[in-house]
PDB file of C-alpha atoms in Angstrom:
ATOM      1  CA  TYR A 242      96.072  84.675 109.110  1.00  0.00           C
ATOM      2  CA  LYS A 243      96.829  88.376 108.714  1.00  0.00           C
ATOM      3  CA  ASP A 244      93.979  89.002 106.268  1.00  0.00           C
ATOM      4  CA  SER A 245      91.126  87.312 104.418  1.00  0.00           C
ATOM      5  CA  ALA A 246      93.116  86.819 101.235  1.00  0.00           C
ATOM      6  CA  ALA A 247      95.778  84.887 103.113  1.00  0.00           C
ATOM      7  CA  ALA A 248      93.117  82.612 104.633  1.00  0.00           C
ATOM      8  CA  ALA A 249      91.549  81.683 101.270  1.00  0.00           C
ATOM      9  CA  PRO A 250      93.931  78.808 100.377  1.00  0.00           C
ATOM     10  CA  PHE A 251      93.423  77.283 103.836  1.00  0.00           C
ATOM     11  CA  TYR A 252      89.654  77.503 103.358  1.00  0.00           C
ATOM     12  CA  GLU A 253      89.910  75.554 100.102  1.00  0.00           C
ATOM     13  CA  ARG A 254      92.117  72.837 101.619  1.00  0.00           C
ATOM     14  CA  LEU A 255      90.021  72.576 104.783  1.00  0.00           C
ATOM     15  CA  LEU A 256      86.730  72.157 102.939  1.00  0.00           C
ATOM     16  CA  ALA A 257      88.253  69.569 100.621  1.00  0.00           C
ATOM     17  CA  GLY A 258      89.541  67.673 103.679  1.00  0.00           C
ATOM     18  CA  VAL A 259      86.197  67.823 105.488  1.00  0.00           C
ATOM     19  CA  ARG A 260      84.241  66.731 102.414  1.00  0.00           C
ATOM     20  CA  ALA A 261      86.572  63.765 102.003  1.00  0.00           C
ATOM     21  CA  LEU A 262      85.831  62.419 105.498  1.00  0.00           C
ATOM     22  CA  PRO A 263      83.788  59.194 105.559  1.00  0.00           C
ATOM     23  CA  GLY A 264      80.069  59.863 105.989  1.00  0.00           C
ATOM     24  CA  VAL A 265      80.154  63.581 105.137  1.00  0.00           C
ATOM     25  CA  GLN A 266      77.481  64.269 102.522  1.00  0.00           C
ATOM     26  CA  SER A 267      78.056  67.996 102.070  1.00  0.00           C
ATOM     27  CA  ALA A 268      79.887  70.871 103.751  1.00  0.00           C
ATOM     28  CA  GLY A 269      79.796  74.636 103.473  1.00  0.00           C
ATOM     29  CA  VAL A 270      81.034  77.782 105.163  1.00  0.00           C
ATOM     30  CA  THR A 271      79.424  80.570 107.187  1.00  0.00           C
ATOM     31  CA  ASP A 272      80.652  83.325 109.454  1.00  0.00           C
ATOM     32  CA  ALA A 273      77.638  82.897 111.806  1.00  0.00           C
ATOM     33  CA  VAL A 274      76.254  79.569 113.022  1.00  0.00           C
ATOM     34  CA  LEU A 275      72.494  79.338 113.554  1.00  0.00           C
ATOM     35  CA  PHE A 276      71.460  79.152 117.241  1.00  0.00           C
ATOM     36  CA  LYS A 277      74.910  80.363 118.226  1.00  0.00           C
ATOM     37  CA  GLU A 278      75.980  83.629 116.566  1.00  0.00           C
ATOM     38  CA  ASP A 279      74.299  86.650 115.011  1.00  0.00           C
ATOM     39  CA  ASP A 280      75.813  89.506 113.056  1.00  0.00           C
ATOM     40  CA  SER A 281      73.480  92.347 112.115  1.00  0.00           C
ATOM     41  CA  GLY A 282      73.982  95.636 110.332  1.00  0.00           C
ATOM     42  CA  ALA A 283      72.333  98.436 108.405  1.00  0.00           C
ATOM     43  CA  TYR A 284      71.869  98.237 104.660  1.00  0.00           C
ATOM     44  CA  PHE A 285      70.351 100.334 101.906  1.00  0.00           C
ATOM     45  CA  ILE A 286      67.795  99.505  99.222  1.00  0.00           C
ATOM     46  CA  GLU A 287      68.275 101.198  95.876  1.00  0.00           C
ATOM     47  CA  GLY A 288      65.561 103.745  95.261  1.00  0.00           C
ATOM     48  CA  ARG A 289      64.449 103.884  98.903  1.00  0.00           C
ATOM     49  CA  ASP A 290      65.292 107.121 100.675  1.00  0.00           C
ATOM     50  CA  ILE A 291      66.335 107.134 104.314  1.00  0.00           C
ATOM     51  CA  SER A 292      65.877 109.892 106.874  1.00  0.00           C
ATOM     52  CA  ASP A 293      65.769 110.467 110.610  1.00  0.00           C
ATOM     53  CA  ALA A 294      62.131 109.375 110.511  1.00  0.00           C
ATOM     54  CA  GLN A 295      62.875 106.384 108.275  1.00  0.00           C
ATOM     55  CA  PRO A 296      66.378 105.060 109.024  1.00  0.00           C
ATOM     56  CA  ALA A 297      68.157 102.358 107.039  1.00  0.00           C
ATOM     57  CA  PRO A 298      66.788  98.881 107.738  1.00  0.00           C
ATOM     58  CA  LEU A 299      68.704  96.529 110.014  1.00  0.00           C
ATOM     59  CA  GLY A 300      69.155  92.893 109.055  1.00  0.00           C
ATOM     60  CA  TYR A 301      71.232  89.851 109.869  1.00  0.00           C
ATOM     61  CA  MET A 302      74.320  89.749 107.661  1.00  0.00           C
ATOM     62  CA  ASP A 303      75.644  86.254 106.993  1.00  0.00           C
ATOM     63  CA  ILE A 304      78.604  85.409 104.796  1.00  0.00           C
ATOM     64  CA  VAL A 305      78.191  81.955 103.231  1.00  0.00           C
ATOM     65  CA  ASP A 306      79.533  79.925 100.343  1.00  0.00           C
ATOM     66  CA  GLU A 307      77.762  78.128  97.502  1.00  0.00           C
ATOM     67  CA  ASP A 308      77.211  74.900  99.495  1.00  0.00           C
ATOM     68  CA  TYR A 309      75.799  76.431 102.690  1.00  0.00           C
ATOM     69  CA  PHE A 310      72.101  76.338 101.749  1.00  0.00           C
ATOM     70  CA  ARG A 311      72.280  72.797 100.389  1.00  0.00           C
ATOM     71  CA  THR A 312      74.060  71.567 103.509  1.00  0.00           C
ATOM     72  CA  LEU A 313      71.485  73.080 105.893  1.00  0.00           C
ATOM     73  CA  GLN A 314      68.624  72.230 103.500  1.00  0.00           C
ATOM     74  CA  ILE A 315      67.409  75.817 103.278  1.00  0.00           C
ATOM     75  CA  PRO A 316      65.067  75.912 100.257  1.00  0.00           C
ATOM     76  CA  LEU A 317      65.680  78.207  97.319  1.00  0.00           C
ATOM     77  CA  LEU A 318      62.386  79.976  96.502  1.00  0.00           C
ATOM     78  CA  GLN A 319      63.383  82.229  93.608  1.00  0.00           C
ATOM     79  CA  GLY A 320      66.398  82.808  91.414  1.00  0.00           C
ATOM     80  CA  ARG A 321      69.656  80.953  91.940  1.00  0.00           C
ATOM     81  CA  GLN A 322      72.204  79.947  94.550  1.00  0.00           C
ATOM     82  CA  PHE A 323      75.706  81.337  94.722  1.00  0.00           C
ATOM     83  CA  GLN A 324      78.036  79.843  92.126  1.00  0.00           C
ATOM     84  CA  THR A 325      81.773  79.272  91.964  1.00  0.00           C
ATOM     85  CA  SER A 326      81.857  81.855  89.161  1.00  0.00           C
ATOM     86  CA  ASP A 327      80.746  84.515  91.682  1.00  0.00           C
ATOM     87  CA  ASP A 328      84.321  85.357  92.571  1.00  0.00           C
ATOM     88  CA  VAL A 329      86.144  88.595  93.451  1.00  0.00           C
ATOM     89  CA  ASN A 330      86.278  89.548  89.767  1.00  0.00           C
ATOM     90  CA  ALA A 331      82.536  89.086  89.171  1.00  0.00           C
ATOM     91  CA  PRO A 332      79.742  91.567  89.949  1.00  0.00           C
ATOM     92  CA  LYS A 333      78.833  91.404  93.647  1.00  0.00           C
ATOM     93  CA  VAL A 334      75.704  89.378  94.377  1.00  0.00           C
ATOM     94  CA  VAL A 335      73.576  88.635  97.437  1.00  0.00           C
ATOM     95  CA  ILE A 336      70.757  86.313  98.396  1.00  0.00           C
ATOM     96  CA  VAL A 337      67.902  87.525 100.603  1.00  0.00           C
ATOM     97  CA  ASP A 338      65.318  85.640 102.614  1.00  0.00           C
ATOM     98  CA  GLU A 339      61.563  85.507 102.204  1.00  0.00           C
ATOM     99  CA  LEU A 340      61.023  87.906 105.110  1.00  0.00           C
ATOM    100  CA  PHE A 341      62.973  90.612 103.253  1.00  0.00           C
ATOM    101  CA  VAL A 342      60.642  90.199 100.272  1.00  0.00           C
ATOM    102  CA  ARG A 343      57.505  90.343 102.412  1.00  0.00           C
ATOM    103  CA  LYS A 344      58.725  93.501 104.164  1.00  0.00           C
ATOM    104  CA  PHE A 345      59.884  95.534 101.203  1.00  0.00           C
ATOM    105  CA  PHE A 346      58.596  94.035  97.956  1.00  0.00           C
ATOM    106  CA  PRO A 347      55.337  92.123  98.661  1.00  0.00           C
ATOM    107  CA  GLY A 348      53.955  90.606  95.483  1.00  0.00           C
ATOM    108  CA  GLU A 349      57.036  91.642  93.481  1.00  0.00           C
ATOM    109  CA  SER A 350      60.119  89.896  92.230  1.00  0.00           C
ATOM    110  CA  VAL A 351      63.276  91.164  93.914  1.00  0.00           C
ATOM    111  CA  LEU A 352      65.631  89.504  91.445  1.00  0.00           C
ATOM    112  CA  GLY A 353      67.897  92.102  89.903  1.00  0.00           C
ATOM    113  CA  LYS A 354      67.199  94.718  92.573  1.00  0.00           C
ATOM    114  CA  ARG A 355      70.184  96.103  94.457  1.00  0.00           C
ATOM    115  CA  ILE A 356      71.094  96.634  98.091  1.00  0.00           C
ATOM    116  CA  ALA A 357      74.230  98.090  99.622  1.00  0.00           C
ATOM    117  CA  MET A 358      76.289  97.835 102.777  1.00  0.00           C
ATOM    118  CA  ARG A 359      78.994 100.267 103.799  1.00  0.00           C
ATOM    119  CA  ASP A 360      82.650  99.268 103.521  1.00  0.00           C
ATOM    120  CA  VAL A 361      85.511 100.229 105.852  1.00  0.00           C
ATOM    121  CA  ASN A 362      85.713 103.625 104.124  1.00  0.00           C
ATOM    122  CA  ASN A 363      81.978 104.233 104.688  1.00  0.00           C
ATOM    123  CA  ALA A 364      81.222 103.926 100.965  1.00  0.00           C
ATOM    124  CA  ARG A 365      78.129 102.071  99.824  1.00  0.00           C
ATOM    125  CA  ILE A 366      78.955  98.836  97.992  1.00  0.00           C
ATOM    126  CA  TRP A 367      76.008  97.876  95.787  1.00  0.00           C
ATOM    127  CA  GLN A 368      75.193  94.207  95.289  1.00  0.00           C
ATOM    128  CA  THR A 369      72.565  92.572  93.094  1.00  0.00           C
ATOM    129  CA  ILE A 370      69.956  90.179  94.478  1.00  0.00           C
ATOM    130  CA  VAL A 371      70.143  86.880  92.574  1.00  0.00           C
ATOM    131  CA  GLY A 372      68.099  84.587  94.833  1.00  0.00           C
ATOM    132  CA  VAL A 373      65.525  84.282  97.594  1.00  0.00           C
ATOM    133  CA  VAL A 374      65.638  81.537 100.233  1.00  0.00           C
ATOM    134  CA  ALA A 375      63.290  80.512 103.020  1.00  0.00           C
ATOM    135  CA  THR A 376      63.511  82.428 106.308  1.00  0.00           C
ATOM    136  CA  VAL A 377      65.186  80.400 109.049  1.00  0.00           C
ATOM    137  CA  LYS A 378      64.921  80.454 112.817  1.00  0.00           C
ATOM    138  CA  ARG A 379      68.110  81.722 114.415  1.00  0.00           C
ATOM    139  CA  ASP A 380      67.594  81.672 118.168  1.00  0.00           C
ATOM    140  CA  LYS A 381      64.721  79.433 119.292  1.00  0.00           C
ATOM    141  CA  LEU A 382      62.611  76.921 117.396  1.00  0.00           C
ATOM    142  CA  TYR A 383      59.410  78.507 118.649  1.00  0.00           C
ATOM    143  CA  GLU A 384      60.344  82.038 117.602  1.00  0.00           C
ATOM    144  CA  TYR A 385      58.680  83.942 114.783  1.00  0.00           C
ATOM    145  CA  PRO A 386      61.539  85.694 112.966  1.00  0.00           C
ATOM    146  CA  ASP A 387      61.016  89.427 112.519  1.00  0.00           C
ATOM    147  CA  ILE A 388      64.470  90.403 111.257  1.00  0.00           C
ATOM    148  CA  GLU A 389      65.427  89.583 107.691  1.00  0.00           C
ATOM    149  CA  THR A 390      68.687  87.953 106.649  1.00  0.00           C
ATOM    150  CA  ILE A 391      70.991  89.117 103.877  1.00  0.00           C
ATOM    151  CA  TYR A 392      73.454  86.490 102.657  1.00  0.00           C
ATOM    152  CA  ARG A 393      76.716  87.699 101.157  1.00  0.00           C
ATOM    153  CA  ASN A 394      79.017  85.528  99.076  1.00  0.00           C
ATOM    154  CA  PHE A 395      82.041  84.195 100.955  1.00  0.00           C
ATOM    155  CA  HIS A 396      84.194  84.355  97.817  1.00  0.00           C
ATOM    156  CA  GLN A 397      83.359  88.034  97.300  1.00  0.00           C
ATOM    157  CA  SER A 398      83.377  89.039 100.980  1.00  0.00           C
ATOM    158  CA  PRO A 399      85.907  86.640 102.527  1.00  0.00           C
ATOM    159  CA  THR A 400      86.543  86.587 106.248  1.00  0.00           C
ATOM    160  CA  ARG A 401      89.513  85.294 108.259  1.00  0.00           C
ATOM    161  CA  VAL A 402      87.228  83.644 110.824  1.00  0.00           C
ATOM    162  CA  PHE A 403      84.655  81.192 109.534  1.00  0.00           C
ATOM    163  CA  ASN A 404      82.705  78.101 110.528  1.00  0.00           C
ATOM    164  CA  VAL A 405      82.328  74.887 108.564  1.00  0.00           C
ATOM    165  CA  VAL A 406      78.839  73.359 108.564  1.00  0.00           C
ATOM    166  CA  MET A 407      78.312  69.818 107.399  1.00  0.00           C
ATOM    167  CA  LYS A 408      75.658  67.207 106.802  1.00  0.00           C
ATOM    168  CA  THR A 409      76.646  63.632 107.622  1.00  0.00           C
ATOM    169  CA  ARG A 410      75.233  60.131 107.726  1.00  0.00           C
ATOM    170  CA  LEU A 411      77.287  59.344 110.834  1.00  0.00           C
ATOM    171  CA  ALA A 412      76.693  60.080 114.497  1.00  0.00           C
ATOM    172  CA  ALA A 413      78.515  63.199 115.672  1.00  0.00           C
ATOM    173  CA  ALA A 414      80.749  61.168 118.004  1.00  0.00           C
ATOM    174  CA  GLU A 415      82.196  59.287 115.024  1.00  0.00           C
ATOM    175  CA  LEU A 416      83.412  62.534 113.412  1.00  0.00           C
ATOM    176  CA  ILE A 417      84.877  64.343 116.409  1.00  0.00           C
ATOM    177  CA  ALA A 418      88.279  62.668 116.204  1.00  0.00           C
ATOM    178  CA  PRO A 419      88.832  63.073 112.418  1.00  0.00           C
ATOM    179  CA  LEU A 420      87.523  66.646 112.524  1.00  0.00           C
ATOM    180  CA  GLY A 421      89.929  67.498 115.308  1.00  0.00           C
ATOM    181  CA  VAL A 422      92.982  66.616 113.251  1.00  0.00           C
ATOM    182  CA  THR A 423      91.813  67.947 109.881  1.00  0.00           C
ATOM    183  CA  PRO A 424      92.735  71.668 110.310  1.00  0.00           C
ATOM    184  CA  PRO A 425      96.265  71.002 111.658  1.00  0.00           C
ATOM    185  CA  LYS A 426      96.769  68.578 108.791  1.00  0.00           C
ATOM    186  CA  MET A 427      95.941  71.372 106.315  1.00  0.00           C
ATOM    187  CA  ASP A 428      98.033  73.921 108.238  1.00  0.00           C
ATOM    188  CA  PRO A 429     100.056  72.928 111.340  1.00  0.00           C
ATOM    189  CA  GLU A 430      99.596  76.409 112.817  1.00  0.00           C
ATOM    190  CA  GLN A 431      95.821  76.063 112.961  1.00  0.00           C
ATOM    191  CA  ALA A 432      93.913  74.587 115.893  1.00  0.00           C
ATOM    192  CA  GLY A 433      91.384  71.777 115.734  1.00  0.00           C
ATOM    193  CA  ILE A 434      87.663  72.199 115.175  1.00  0.00           C
ATOM    194  CA  ASP A 435      85.073  72.746 117.875  1.00  0.00           C
ATOM    195  CA  SER A 436      82.251  70.538 116.592  1.00  0.00           C
ATOM    196  CA  PRO A 437      78.853  71.111 118.229  1.00  0.00           C
ATOM    197  CA  THR A 438      75.797  69.617 116.580  1.00  0.00           C
ATOM    198  CA  ILE A 439      72.662  71.605 115.789  1.00  0.00           C
ATOM    199  CA  ARG A 440      70.899  69.532 118.432  1.00  0.00           C
ATOM    200  CA  ALA A 441      73.465  70.592 121.052  1.00  0.00           C
ATOM    201  CA  LEU A 442      73.181  74.253 120.064  1.00  0.00           C
ATOM    202  CA  LEU A 443      69.393  74.068 120.341  1.00  0.00           C
ATOM    203  CA  HIS A 444      69.673  72.456 123.761  1.00  0.00           C
ATOM    204  CA  ALA A 445      71.956  75.271 124.949  1.00  0.00           C
ATOM    205  CA  ARG A 446      69.430  77.885 123.755  1.00  0.00           C
ATOM    206  CA  ARG A 447      66.372  76.415 125.430  1.00  0.00           C
ATOM    207  CA  ASP A 448      64.656  78.357 128.224  1.00  0.00           C
TER     208      ASP A 448
END
């Protein structure tokens, strides 16, 4: 697809098709799969000055939809999840992890506070924190995460390239064939799905 807006209808059809597969309990979207991909960037906290001595913090930046946390069973600790009403016409919202809170606002509520990322024109786009989720491991199970994660809303920050994550009652082998034909069924110009399991991704990361 030439841009994110053009990919949006395919996203809707693809998720509906995946969720309709036998054995799929839930499915969501992310631009970065745990134990496989990382996307980090600088961000700004409203009211916190930056300087050469104190540069802008660097965090993982994930774009996810409203079903991502439920699918991966990442607990909500404060506030709310993303909602379908958080669309391109609504105020921009983000969810942060517990590590962000411990670093910058220990003992405080972060709900309603604002952070910003720069857009393609280098302008700061402010977004309101509406929820806090548990910090997850991203690389190895034995790691102690020291970089916070900022979750942006897929519907407000859409991307042409995304990954579907799903929770299923079936063995992975039983879903490989139907998953492979689902994207072309939604759009004949799209390829099939590469479908690694979390277990396989963990195995590839071991050392």
